[in-house]
Amino acid sequence: MTKKKNRNVGIIGIGMTEISSHKENQNQPEMINEAVRAAIADAGITLSDIDCVVHGNMELFEMIHQPDLWHMIGTGALGKPGFRITTGGTTGMTLVAAADNLVASGMYDVVMAIGFNKLQEAGSTTGGITNMADPLWYRHLQTGALTSTSANLSIEEFGEARARKAAMKHRIMMDKHASLNERAHRRFGLEYDQMEDLMKNSPPLIGELRLIHMCSQSDGACVMILASEKKAKKICKKPVWIRDHIAVHREETASNAYFPILSETSQRVAARKLFTRNGIDNPVEYFDVFEMYDPSAWWGIEWLRDFFLLEGDEAIKMVEEGDWDLDGKVPVNPSGGVTASNPISATAMLKPAEVALQMRGDAGRHQLKREVRHGLASGFGGVMWTELMILEKDLNW
Amino acid sequence: MMTKDKRNAPAEELISIQVVNAIDCAFPTGSIMGKWFRGLKEKKFYATRCPSCGRTMTPPRGCCALCVVRSEEFVEVGPKGTVENYDIAYYASPDPLTGKVRSTPYAAVFVRMDGSDRDIFTHAIRDEDIPRLKRGVRVRPVWNEVRTGSIEDMLYFEIDA
Ligand SMILES: [Zn+2]
């Protein structure tokens, strides 16, 4: 039975490079080729089986335009239809959403999505991000991707001690998960008894945002191959199904991003719309895993409330009680999340990729003990854009 | 799923090429933002008001994206306003416009200008006022002696006390 508007789409191949601080032993097409080869091998197909290639990154971070053209030797896209997608931080998930739409539409049977960034090549992500701001006035004022505005509001709402502790607990939990993930970039081996020390001694970046709270700057690539239901069932033993996804854009100028003109955050709007149209009344109950694009621990604790449509202190209470842990109510970021690994335009693709690996039972050392049947993955980008995707192990929703 | 790169290239073949990009750019304002910059030259802040929902937009925009209608009626807002949030930078990131590393701490304030609706205007705050920054504090603009119709016509906000 067709669950989608036109036809169902399955993930049949996943490939990713190790995520690291720099990859001086590879140029861009070589790094991408590593993930492409891994995805094709994972799917058990050849390049000739791929009908279309979608390719994306944030060009500002390498300062090279039209990289899809000279990456051809690494992507294998020569002679195939192709699209280039670049939607900021959400790029990785927009690539998957586009590949899903291209297959669901009936246009192509097998589509390969490639997301990457090699952030060390242009040296300064903050410089790149500032150059995305309105050139007429906001570039002169923006400090980059770093902000403490979310922390300021959490502290006002929950009090200094409780808010700071919740953010740090979330951060240490992420590091504990990352420590189990052999592909994760930053694995510090943090323990919960270091909380007080880190809250005091981690170098301050912006306001309440300290170095330990913030995401890394990483190099890496991720590739996913999607196929129509018929092809997926023929090619793949364990296809993972893309049930639905939503993009919620915000219209404010950058300075308005932290103070919604709309009464709700884009995270909450995305969650409410997506869950409503899929008949999911209780997301905490429903989902077995959530891979969240959490650029900082402060945003992490704020957005858990929005994504699960929680109110008041429900979400940070769940942080305090370990409900987001690997054995908790909803395991969040078994991969270690974005504070551990952030090759930006691969980052939002790593989220559904990790969910799919969990569903297949192929996650490795960070494989969850529970059966993962229903998964949620989010992407994030400036100015406060949200992508949210539901994945299913079985075609039975 | 994951493959390790097995090639072991000799170290002398792994070369990084250093490049510095410097590109001159010129960005036209259009008439709506042109009014804003001309206003700054005259120490005035111009917002637009949406004819449909009535909200203001600072800096002005020619269309309300929520109502999808043109918004070309200007209203003056400020010059004083209220700090809704703020960012104090302790990390010395290079200024991408000049390449120079700024001295820290410096701070940005997110200000609701008097007479505006829910929209926020951002600018720097005077360094000496950073220790007194908190949400709800009142601020006023400090203007540049020489004003040319750019965002730098305003130096920063200072606490209005
Ligand atoms: Zn309107």
Coordinates of C-alpha atoms and ligand atoms in Angstrom, one line a residue:
Chain A
M1 CA 0.0 0.0 0.0
T2 CA 1.2 3.4 -0.8
K3 CA 1.8 5.5 2.3
K4 CA 3.0 8.6 0.6
K5 CA 1.3 10.9 -1.9
N6 CA 2.7 8.9 -4.8
R7 CA 5.1 6.1 -3.9
N8 CA 7.1 5.0 -0.9
V9 CA 10.9 5.6 -0.7
G10 CA 13.5 3.6 1.2
I11 CA 17.1 4.3 2.2
I12 CA 19.2 1.5 0.7
G13 CA 22.7 2.7 1.1
I14 CA 24.6 4.8 3.7
G15 CA 28.3 5.9 3.6
M16 CA 30.2 8.3 5.7
T17 CA 33.8 9.2 6.3
E18 CA 35.3 9.4 9.7
I19 CA 34.6 12.9 11.0
S20 CA 37.8 14.7 12.0
S21 CA 39.3 18.1 12.7
H22 CA 41.1 18.2 9.3
K23 CA 41.8 15.9 6.4
E24 CA 45.0 17.0 4.9
N25 CA 45.6 13.7 3.2
Q26 CA 42.6 14.2 0.9
N27 CA 41.3 16.9 -1.4
Q28 CA 37.5 17.5 -1.7
P29 CA 36.7 15.0 -4.5
E30 CA 38.8 12.3 -2.8
M31 CA 37.0 12.8 0.6
I32 CA 33.6 12.6 -1.1
N33 CA 34.7 9.6 -3.1
E34 CA 35.4 7.7 0.1
A35 CA 31.8 8.2 1.3
V36 CA 30.3 7.5 -2.2
R37 CA 32.2 4.2 -2.4
A38 CA 31.1 3.3 1.1
A39 CA 27.4 4.0 0.3
I40 CA 27.5 2.1 -3.0
A41 CA 29.2 -0.9 -1.3
D42 CA 26.6 -0.7 1.5
A43 CA 23.7 -0.8 -1.0
G44 CA 25.4 -3.6 -2.9
I45 CA 24.9 -1.8 -6.3
T46 CA 27.2 -0.2 -8.9
L47 CA 27.4 3.4 -10.1
S48 CA 25.4 2.5 -13.2
D49 CA 22.3 1.7 -10.9
I50 CA 22.1 5.4 -9.8
D51 CA 19.8 7.5 -11.9
C52 CA 20.4 10.9 -10.4
V53 CA 22.8 12.7 -8.0
V54 CA 22.0 15.6 -5.7
H55 CA 25.1 17.3 -4.2
G56 CA 25.3 20.0 -1.6
N57 CA 27.5 22.0 0.8
M58 CA 27.9 25.6 2.0
E59 CA 30.2 27.1 -0.5
L60 CA 31.4 29.9 1.7
F61 CA 33.2 27.4 3.9
E62 CA 35.6 26.3 1.1
M63 CA 35.2 29.5 -0.9
I64 CA 34.8 27.4 -4.1
H65 CA 31.7 27.8 -6.3
Q66 CA 30.0 25.1 -8.3
P67 CA 32.0 22.3 -6.5
D68 CA 29.6 19.7 -8.0
L69 CA 31.3 20.3 -11.4
W70 CA 34.8 19.6 -10.4
H71 CA 33.8 17.0 -7.9
M72 CA 32.5 14.8 -10.8
I73 CA 35.5 12.6 -10.6
G74 CA 34.7 11.8 -7.0
T75 CA 30.9 11.6 -7.2
G76 CA 30.6 9.5 -10.4
A77 CA 27.8 11.9 -11.6
L78 CA 29.3 12.3 -15.1
G79 CA 26.5 11.9 -17.6
K80 CA 23.7 11.6 -15.0
P81 CA 21.0 14.2 -14.2
G82 CA 22.1 16.2 -11.1
F83 CA 21.0 18.9 -8.8
R84 CA 22.9 21.2 -6.5
I85 CA 21.3 22.1 -3.2
T86 CA 22.6 24.6 -0.6
T87 CA 20.3 25.7 2.2
G88 CA 22.8 26.6 4.9
G89 CA 23.0 24.4 8.0
T90 CA 20.0 22.4 6.8
T91 CA 21.7 21.4 3.5
G92 CA 22.3 17.8 4.6
M93 CA 18.7 17.1 5.3
T94 CA 17.4 19.2 2.4
L95 CA 19.5 16.9 0.2
V96 CA 17.7 13.8 1.7
A97 CA 14.3 15.5 1.4
A98 CA 15.0 16.4 -2.2
A99 CA 16.2 12.9 -3.0
D100 CA 13.0 11.5 -1.4
N101 CA 10.8 13.9 -3.4
L102 CA 12.7 13.0 -6.7
V103 CA 12.1 9.3 -6.1
A104 CA 8.5 9.6 -4.7
S105 CA 7.5 11.7 -7.7
G106 CA 8.4 8.9 -10.0
M107 CA 11.0 10.9 -11.8
Y108 CA 13.9 8.6 -10.8
D109 CA 14.1 5.2 -9.2
V110 CA 17.5 5.5 -7.4
V111 CA 18.9 8.8 -6.2
M112 CA 22.2 9.4 -4.5
A113 CA 22.5 12.4 -2.1
I114 CA 25.9 13.8 -1.2
G115 CA 26.6 16.2 1.7
F116 CA 30.0 17.4 2.8
N117 CA 32.1 20.3 4.2
K118 CA 35.8 20.5 4.6
L119 CA 35.7 23.4 7.1
Q120 CA 39.5 23.6 7.6
E121 CA 40.0 24.7 4.0
A122 CA 38.8 28.2 4.4
G123 CA 39.8 28.4 8.0
S124 CA 37.0 30.4 9.6
T125 CA 33.4 29.3 9.8
T126 CA 32.6 32.5 11.7
G127 CA 34.0 34.5 8.8
G128 CA 31.9 32.5 6.4
I129 CA 28.8 32.8 8.4
T130 CA 29.2 36.6 8.8
N131 CA 29.5 36.9 5.1
M132 CA 26.0 35.3 4.8
A133 CA 24.5 38.2 6.7
D134 CA 22.7 41.1 5.0
P135 CA 25.6 43.0 3.2
L136 CA 23.9 46.3 3.6
W137 CA 24.1 46.4 7.4
Y138 CA 24.2 43.2 9.4
R139 CA 27.6 42.0 8.3
H140 CA 29.0 45.0 10.2
L141 CA 27.4 43.8 13.5
Q142 CA 27.2 40.0 13.5
T143 CA 29.5 38.0 15.6
G144 CA 29.1 34.8 13.7
A145 CA 27.2 31.6 14.7
L146 CA 27.8 32.1 18.4
T147 CA 25.1 33.4 20.7
S148 CA 24.1 33.3 24.3
T149 CA 20.6 34.7 23.8
S150 CA 19.0 31.2 24.3
A151 CA 21.1 30.7 27.5
N152 CA 20.0 34.1 28.8
L153 CA 16.3 33.2 28.3
S154 CA 16.7 29.8 29.9
I155 CA 18.5 31.3 32.9
E156 CA 15.7 33.8 33.3
E157 CA 13.1 31.1 33.1
F158 CA 14.7 28.3 35.3
G159 CA 17.2 30.2 37.4
E160 CA 21.0 30.3 37.0
A161 CA 21.9 27.1 38.8
R162 CA 19.2 24.8 37.3
A163 CA 19.6 26.1 33.7
R164 CA 23.5 25.9 33.7
K165 CA 23.4 22.4 35.2
A166 CA 20.8 21.1 32.6
A167 CA 22.9 22.5 29.7
M168 CA 26.1 20.9 31.1
K169 CA 24.4 17.6 31.8
H170 CA 23.1 17.5 28.2
R171 CA 26.7 18.3 27.0
I172 CA 28.3 15.5 29.1
M173 CA 25.6 13.1 28.0
M174 CA 26.4 13.9 24.3
D175 CA 30.1 13.3 25.0
K176 CA 29.4 10.0 26.6
H177 CA 27.4 9.0 23.5
A178 CA 30.2 10.2 21.2
S179 CA 32.7 8.2 23.1
L180 CA 30.9 5.1 21.9
N181 CA 30.9 6.3 18.3
E182 CA 34.1 5.4 16.4
R183 CA 33.2 8.0 13.7
A184 CA 32.7 10.9 16.1
H185 CA 35.2 13.8 15.9
R186 CA 35.4 15.0 19.5
R187 CA 35.4 12.4 22.3
F188 CA 36.6 13.9 25.5
G189 CA 35.7 11.1 28.0
L190 CA 33.8 13.6 30.2
E191 CA 32.2 12.5 33.5
Y192 CA 29.2 14.0 35.3
D193 CA 31.4 14.8 38.3
Q194 CA 33.2 17.4 36.1
M195 CA 30.1 19.5 35.7
E196 CA 31.0 22.2 38.3
D197 CA 34.5 22.4 37.0
L198 CA 33.4 22.8 33.4
M199 CA 30.8 25.4 34.2
K200 CA 33.5 27.5 35.9
N201 CA 36.6 26.8 33.8
S202 CA 35.7 26.1 30.2
P203 CA 36.7 29.2 28.3
P204 CA 33.8 31.6 27.8
L205 CA 32.9 32.4 24.1
I206 CA 29.8 34.5 24.2
G207 CA 27.9 35.3 27.4
E208 CA 26.9 32.0 29.0
L209 CA 28.1 30.0 26.0
R210 CA 31.4 28.3 26.8
L211 CA 33.7 26.5 24.5
I212 CA 32.5 23.1 25.9
H213 CA 28.9 23.9 25.0
M214 CA 29.6 24.7 21.4
C215 CA 29.7 22.4 18.3
S216 CA 32.9 21.4 16.7
Q217 CA 34.3 22.5 13.3
S218 CA 34.8 19.3 11.4
D219 CA 35.7 17.8 8.0
G220 CA 33.7 14.9 6.6
A221 CA 31.2 13.6 4.0
C222 CA 28.0 11.6 4.2
V223 CA 26.2 9.9 1.3
M224 CA 22.7 8.3 1.2
I225 CA 21.1 6.3 -1.6
L226 CA 17.3 6.3 -1.8
A227 CA 15.2 4.0 -4.0
S228 CA 11.5 3.5 -4.8
E229 CA 9.7 0.8 -2.8
K230 CA 9.9 -1.7 -5.6
K231 CA 13.6 -1.2 -6.2
A232 CA 14.4 -0.9 -2.5
K233 CA 12.8 -4.3 -1.7
K234 CA 14.7 -5.9 -4.5
I235 CA 18.1 -4.4 -3.8
C236 CA 18.2 -4.1 0.0
K237 CA 17.6 -6.5 2.9
K238 CA 16.9 -3.8 5.4
P239 CA 15.6 -0.7 3.7
V240 CA 14.6 2.1 6.1
W241 CA 11.5 4.1 5.1
I242 CA 11.2 7.9 4.9
R243 CA 7.7 8.5 6.2
D244 CA 7.4 12.3 6.0
H245 CA 9.4 15.5 6.3
I246 CA 8.8 19.2 6.7
A247 CA 10.7 22.4 6.3
V248 CA 9.8 25.5 8.3
H249 CA 11.4 28.8 7.3
R250 CA 11.4 32.0 9.2
E251 CA 11.1 35.4 7.6
E252 CA 12.8 37.6 10.1
T253 CA 16.0 39.5 9.6
A254 CA 18.9 37.9 11.5
S255 CA 18.5 40.2 14.5
N256 CA 15.0 39.1 14.9
A257 CA 15.8 35.4 14.8
Y258 CA 16.0 35.1 18.5
F259 CA 12.7 36.9 19.1
P260 CA 10.1 35.2 17.1
I261 CA 7.7 37.5 15.3
L262 CA 5.8 34.3 14.9
S263 CA 4.6 33.2 18.4
E264 CA 6.4 29.9 18.2
T265 CA 9.9 28.7 17.3
S266 CA 10.4 27.0 13.9
Q267 CA 11.2 23.8 15.8
R268 CA 7.8 23.8 17.5
V269 CA 5.9 24.7 14.3
A270 CA 7.6 21.9 12.4
A271 CA 6.9 19.3 15.1
R272 CA 3.3 20.3 15.6
K273 CA 2.5 20.3 11.9
L274 CA 4.4 17.1 11.1
F275 CA 3.0 15.1 14.1
T276 CA -0.5 16.3 13.5
R277 CA -0.6 15.3 9.8
N278 CA 0.9 11.9 10.8
G279 CA -1.5 11.3 13.7
I280 CA 1.3 11.2 16.3
D281 CA -0.3 12.4 19.6
N282 CA 2.5 11.6 22.0
P283 CA 5.9 12.0 20.4
V284 CA 7.8 11.0 23.7
E285 CA 5.9 7.8 23.7
Y286 CA 6.1 7.2 19.9
F287 CA 9.7 7.7 19.0
D288 CA 12.5 5.2 19.8
V289 CA 15.3 7.6 18.9
F290 CA 15.8 11.3 18.0
E291 CA 18.9 12.5 16.2
M292 CA 18.9 16.3 16.8
Y293 CA 21.0 19.0 15.1
D294 CA 22.0 20.6 18.4
P295 CA 24.6 23.3 17.5
S296 CA 25.2 24.0 21.2
A297 CA 24.1 22.4 24.5
W298 CA 22.0 25.5 25.3
W299 CA 20.0 25.2 22.1
G300 CA 19.8 21.4 22.7
I301 CA 17.9 21.8 26.0
E302 CA 15.7 24.5 24.6
W303 CA 14.8 22.6 21.4
L304 CA 14.0 19.3 23.1
R305 CA 11.0 21.1 24.6
D306 CA 9.9 22.4 21.3
F307 CA 10.5 19.3 19.2
F308 CA 8.5 17.1 21.7
L309 CA 5.8 19.8 22.2
L310 CA 6.6 19.9 25.9
E311 CA 5.7 22.8 28.2
G312 CA 7.4 24.7 31.0
D313 CA 10.2 22.7 32.6
E314 CA 9.1 19.3 31.3
A315 CA 12.0 19.0 29.0
I316 CA 14.8 20.0 31.4
K317 CA 13.2 17.8 34.0
M318 CA 13.7 15.0 31.5
V319 CA 17.3 16.1 31.2
E320 CA 17.7 16.0 34.9
E321 CA 16.1 12.5 35.2
G322 CA 18.1 11.0 32.3
D323 CA 15.1 10.5 30.1
W324 CA 17.0 11.4 26.9
D325 CA 19.8 9.0 27.7
L326 CA 20.5 5.8 25.7
D327 CA 18.3 3.8 28.1
G328 CA 15.8 6.6 28.7
K329 CA 12.3 7.4 27.4
V330 CA 13.6 8.8 24.1
P331 CA 17.4 8.3 23.4
V332 CA 18.7 11.6 22.0
N333 CA 21.8 11.6 19.7
P334 CA 23.3 8.2 20.3
S335 CA 25.8 9.4 17.7
G336 CA 27.0 12.1 20.1
G337 CA 25.3 14.9 18.2
V338 CA 26.6 18.0 16.7
T339 CA 28.7 19.2 19.7
A340 CA 30.8 16.1 18.9
S341 CA 30.8 16.1 15.1
N342 CA 30.0 19.0 12.7
P343 CA 31.1 18.8 9.1
I344 CA 28.3 21.3 8.5
S345 CA 26.6 20.2 5.2
A346 CA 27.1 16.6 6.1
T347 CA 25.8 17.2 9.6
A348 CA 22.1 17.3 8.9
M349 CA 22.4 14.2 6.7
L350 CA 24.3 12.3 9.5
K351 CA 21.0 12.7 11.5
P352 CA 18.7 10.6 9.3
A353 CA 21.7 8.3 8.4
E354 CA 22.3 7.6 12.1
V355 CA 18.6 6.9 12.7
A356 CA 18.6 4.5 9.8
L357 CA 21.7 2.7 11.0
Q358 CA 20.0 2.3 14.5
M359 CA 16.9 0.8 12.8
R360 CA 19.0 -1.6 10.8
G361 CA 21.0 -2.6 13.9
D362 CA 24.2 -1.4 12.2
A363 CA 25.1 1.5 14.4
G364 CA 28.1 -0.2 16.0
R365 CA 29.2 0.4 19.6
H366 CA 26.5 3.1 20.1
Q367 CA 23.7 0.7 18.9
L368 CA 20.7 1.1 21.2
K369 CA 19.6 -1.9 23.2
R370 CA 16.0 -1.4 22.4
E371 CA 14.4 -2.1 19.0
V372 CA 14.3 1.1 17.0
R373 CA 11.1 1.2 15.0
H374 CA 10.2 4.9 14.9
G375 CA 12.8 7.6 14.5
L376 CA 13.0 11.4 14.3
A377 CA 15.8 13.5 12.8
S378 CA 16.2 17.3 12.7
G379 CA 18.2 19.7 10.7
F380 CA 18.9 23.3 11.6
G381 CA 20.3 26.4 9.8
G382 CA 20.4 30.1 9.9
V383 CA 18.1 32.0 10.2
M384 CA 16.5 29.5 12.5
W385 CA 15.3 27.2 9.8
T386 CA 14.1 23.7 10.8
E387 CA 13.9 20.5 8.8
L388 CA 12.2 17.6 10.6
M389 CA 12.0 14.0 9.3
I390 CA 10.2 10.9 10.4
L391 CA 11.8 7.5 9.6
E392 CA 10.2 4.1 10.0
K393 CA 11.6 0.6 10.2
D394 CA 8.5 -1.0 8.8
L395 CA 6.1 0.1 6.1
N396 CA 3.1 -0.2 8.4
W397 CA 2.2 3.2 9.6
Chain B
M1 CA 29.5 2.0 5.8
M2 CA 32.8 3.4 6.7
T3 CA 36.0 2.9 4.9
K4 CA 39.5 3.9 6.0
D5 CA 41.6 5.7 3.4
K6 CA 44.3 3.1 2.8
R7 CA 46.6 5.1 0.7
N8 CA 49.8 6.1 2.4
A9 CA 51.1 9.0 0.4
P10 CA 54.6 10.1 1.3
A11 CA 54.4 13.3 3.4
E12 CA 56.2 15.5 0.8
E13 CA 53.2 14.9 -1.6
L14 CA 50.7 16.3 0.9
I15 CA 50.9 20.0 0.2
S16 CA 48.5 22.8 1.3
I17 CA 48.3 25.8 -1.0
Q18 CA 47.7 29.1 0.8
V19 CA 45.3 31.6 -0.7
V20 CA 44.0 34.9 0.5
N21 CA 40.8 36.2 -1.2
A22 CA 40.1 39.9 -1.2
I23 CA 37.2 41.0 -3.4
D24 CA 35.6 44.5 -3.9
C25 CA 31.8 44.4 -3.7
A26 CA 29.1 47.0 -4.1
F27 CA 25.5 46.3 -2.9
P28 CA 22.6 48.6 -4.1
T29 CA 20.2 49.3 -1.3
G30 CA 16.9 49.6 -3.2
S31 CA 14.5 52.4 -2.3
I32 CA 13.2 51.0 1.0
M33 CA 16.6 50.4 2.6
G34 CA 17.8 53.6 0.9
K35 CA 15.2 55.5 3.0
W36 CA 16.6 53.7 6.1
F37 CA 20.2 54.8 5.4
R38 CA 19.2 58.3 4.5
G39 CA 17.4 58.4 7.9
L40 CA 20.5 57.3 9.8
K41 CA 22.3 60.2 8.2
E42 CA 19.6 62.5 9.8
K43 CA 19.7 60.6 13.1
K44 CA 16.3 59.0 12.4
F45 CA 15.2 55.4 12.4
Y46 CA 12.6 54.6 9.7
A47 CA 10.5 51.4 9.9
T48 CA 7.7 50.2 7.6
R49 CA 4.3 49.3 8.7
C50 CA 2.3 46.4 7.2
P51 CA -1.1 47.7 5.9
S52 CA -2.7 44.3 6.7
C53 CA -1.5 43.2 10.1
G54 CA -0.2 46.5 11.3
R55 CA 3.2 45.3 12.5
T56 CA 6.3 47.4 12.1
M57 CA 9.6 46.2 10.5
T58 CA 12.9 47.6 11.6
P59 CA 15.0 48.0 9.4
P60 CA 12.2 48.6 6.9
R61 CA 11.1 45.9 4.4
G62 CA 8.9 46.5 1.4
C63 CA 6.8 43.5 2.0
C64 CA 5.3 41.8 5.0
A65 CA 6.3 38.2 4.5
L66 CA 3.5 37.0 6.8
C67 CA 0.7 38.7 5.0
V68 CA 2.5 38.8 1.6
V69 CA 1.5 42.4 0.9
R70 CA 3.5 45.5 0.1
S71 CA 4.4 47.6 3.1
E72 CA 5.6 51.0 1.9
E73 CA 4.2 53.2 4.7
F74 CA 7.1 54.6 6.8
V75 CA 6.9 55.3 10.5
E76 CA 9.7 56.7 12.6
V77 CA 10.7 54.6 15.6
G78 CA 13.1 55.1 18.5
P79 CA 15.5 56.8 19.0
K80 CA 15.4 55.1 22.4
G81 CA 14.6 51.5 23.0
T82 CA 14.6 48.5 25.4
V83 CA 17.2 45.7 25.4
E84 CA 15.4 42.4 24.8
N85 CA 18.5 40.3 24.7
Y86 CA 22.3 40.7 24.4
D87 CA 25.5 38.8 23.5
I88 CA 28.7 39.6 25.2
A89 CA 31.7 38.3 23.1
Y90 CA 34.7 37.1 25.1
Y91 CA 36.2 35.1 22.2
A92 CA 38.2 37.3 19.9
S93 CA 37.0 36.3 16.5
P94 CA 38.5 38.2 13.5
D95 CA 36.3 40.9 12.1
P96 CA 35.5 39.5 8.6
L97 CA 35.2 43.0 7.1
T98 CA 38.7 44.0 8.2
G99 CA 40.5 40.8 9.1
K100 CA 41.5 42.4 12.4
V101 CA 41.0 40.7 15.7
R102 CA 38.6 42.8 17.8
S103 CA 39.5 43.6 21.4
T104 CA 37.2 41.8 23.9
P105 CA 34.8 41.9 25.5
Y106 CA 32.5 43.6 23.1
A107 CA 28.7 43.2 22.9
A108 CA 25.7 43.3 20.7
V109 CA 22.3 44.3 22.0
F110 CA 18.9 43.3 20.5
V111 CA 16.7 46.3 21.0
R112 CA 13.0 46.9 20.6
M113 CA 12.8 50.5 19.4
D114 CA 10.2 52.7 21.0
G115 CA 7.1 52.8 18.8
S116 CA 7.9 49.6 17.1
D117 CA 6.0 46.4 17.4
R118 CA 7.7 43.1 18.1
D119 CA 10.6 43.6 15.7
I120 CA 14.2 43.9 17.0
F121 CA 17.1 46.1 15.8
T122 CA 20.6 45.1 16.6
H123 CA 23.7 47.2 17.1
A124 CA 26.7 47.3 19.4
I125 CA 26.6 48.7 23.0
R126 CA 29.2 51.0 24.4
D127 CA 32.0 48.9 25.9
E128 CA 31.9 50.7 29.2
D129 CA 28.2 49.8 29.6
I130 CA 28.7 46.0 29.3
P131 CA 28.8 45.3 33.0
R132 CA 25.4 46.9 33.4
L133 CA 23.7 45.0 30.6
K134 CA 20.6 43.1 31.3
R135 CA 17.3 42.4 29.7
G136 CA 14.9 45.3 30.0
V137 CA 17.5 48.0 30.3
R138 CA 16.8 51.3 28.3
V139 CA 19.3 52.4 25.7
R140 CA 19.8 55.4 23.3
P141 CA 21.9 55.7 20.2
V142 CA 25.2 57.5 20.0
W143 CA 25.8 59.0 16.5
N144 CA 28.9 59.4 14.5
E145 CA 30.0 63.0 13.9
V146 CA 30.5 62.2 10.2
R147 CA 27.4 60.5 8.7
T148 CA 27.4 59.2 5.2
G149 CA 24.3 57.0 5.0
S150 CA 25.6 53.7 6.3
I151 CA 25.1 51.5 9.4
E152 CA 28.3 53.1 10.8
D153 CA 26.5 56.5 11.0
M154 CA 25.5 55.1 14.4
L155 CA 28.4 54.2 16.6
Y156 CA 26.6 52.1 19.2
F157 CA 23.9 52.2 21.8
E158 CA 24.5 53.4 25.4
I159 CA 22.5 52.9 28.5
D160 CA 19.9 55.6 29.0
A161 CA 20.1 56.4 32.7
Ligands
ZN1 ZN 1.5 41.8 7.8

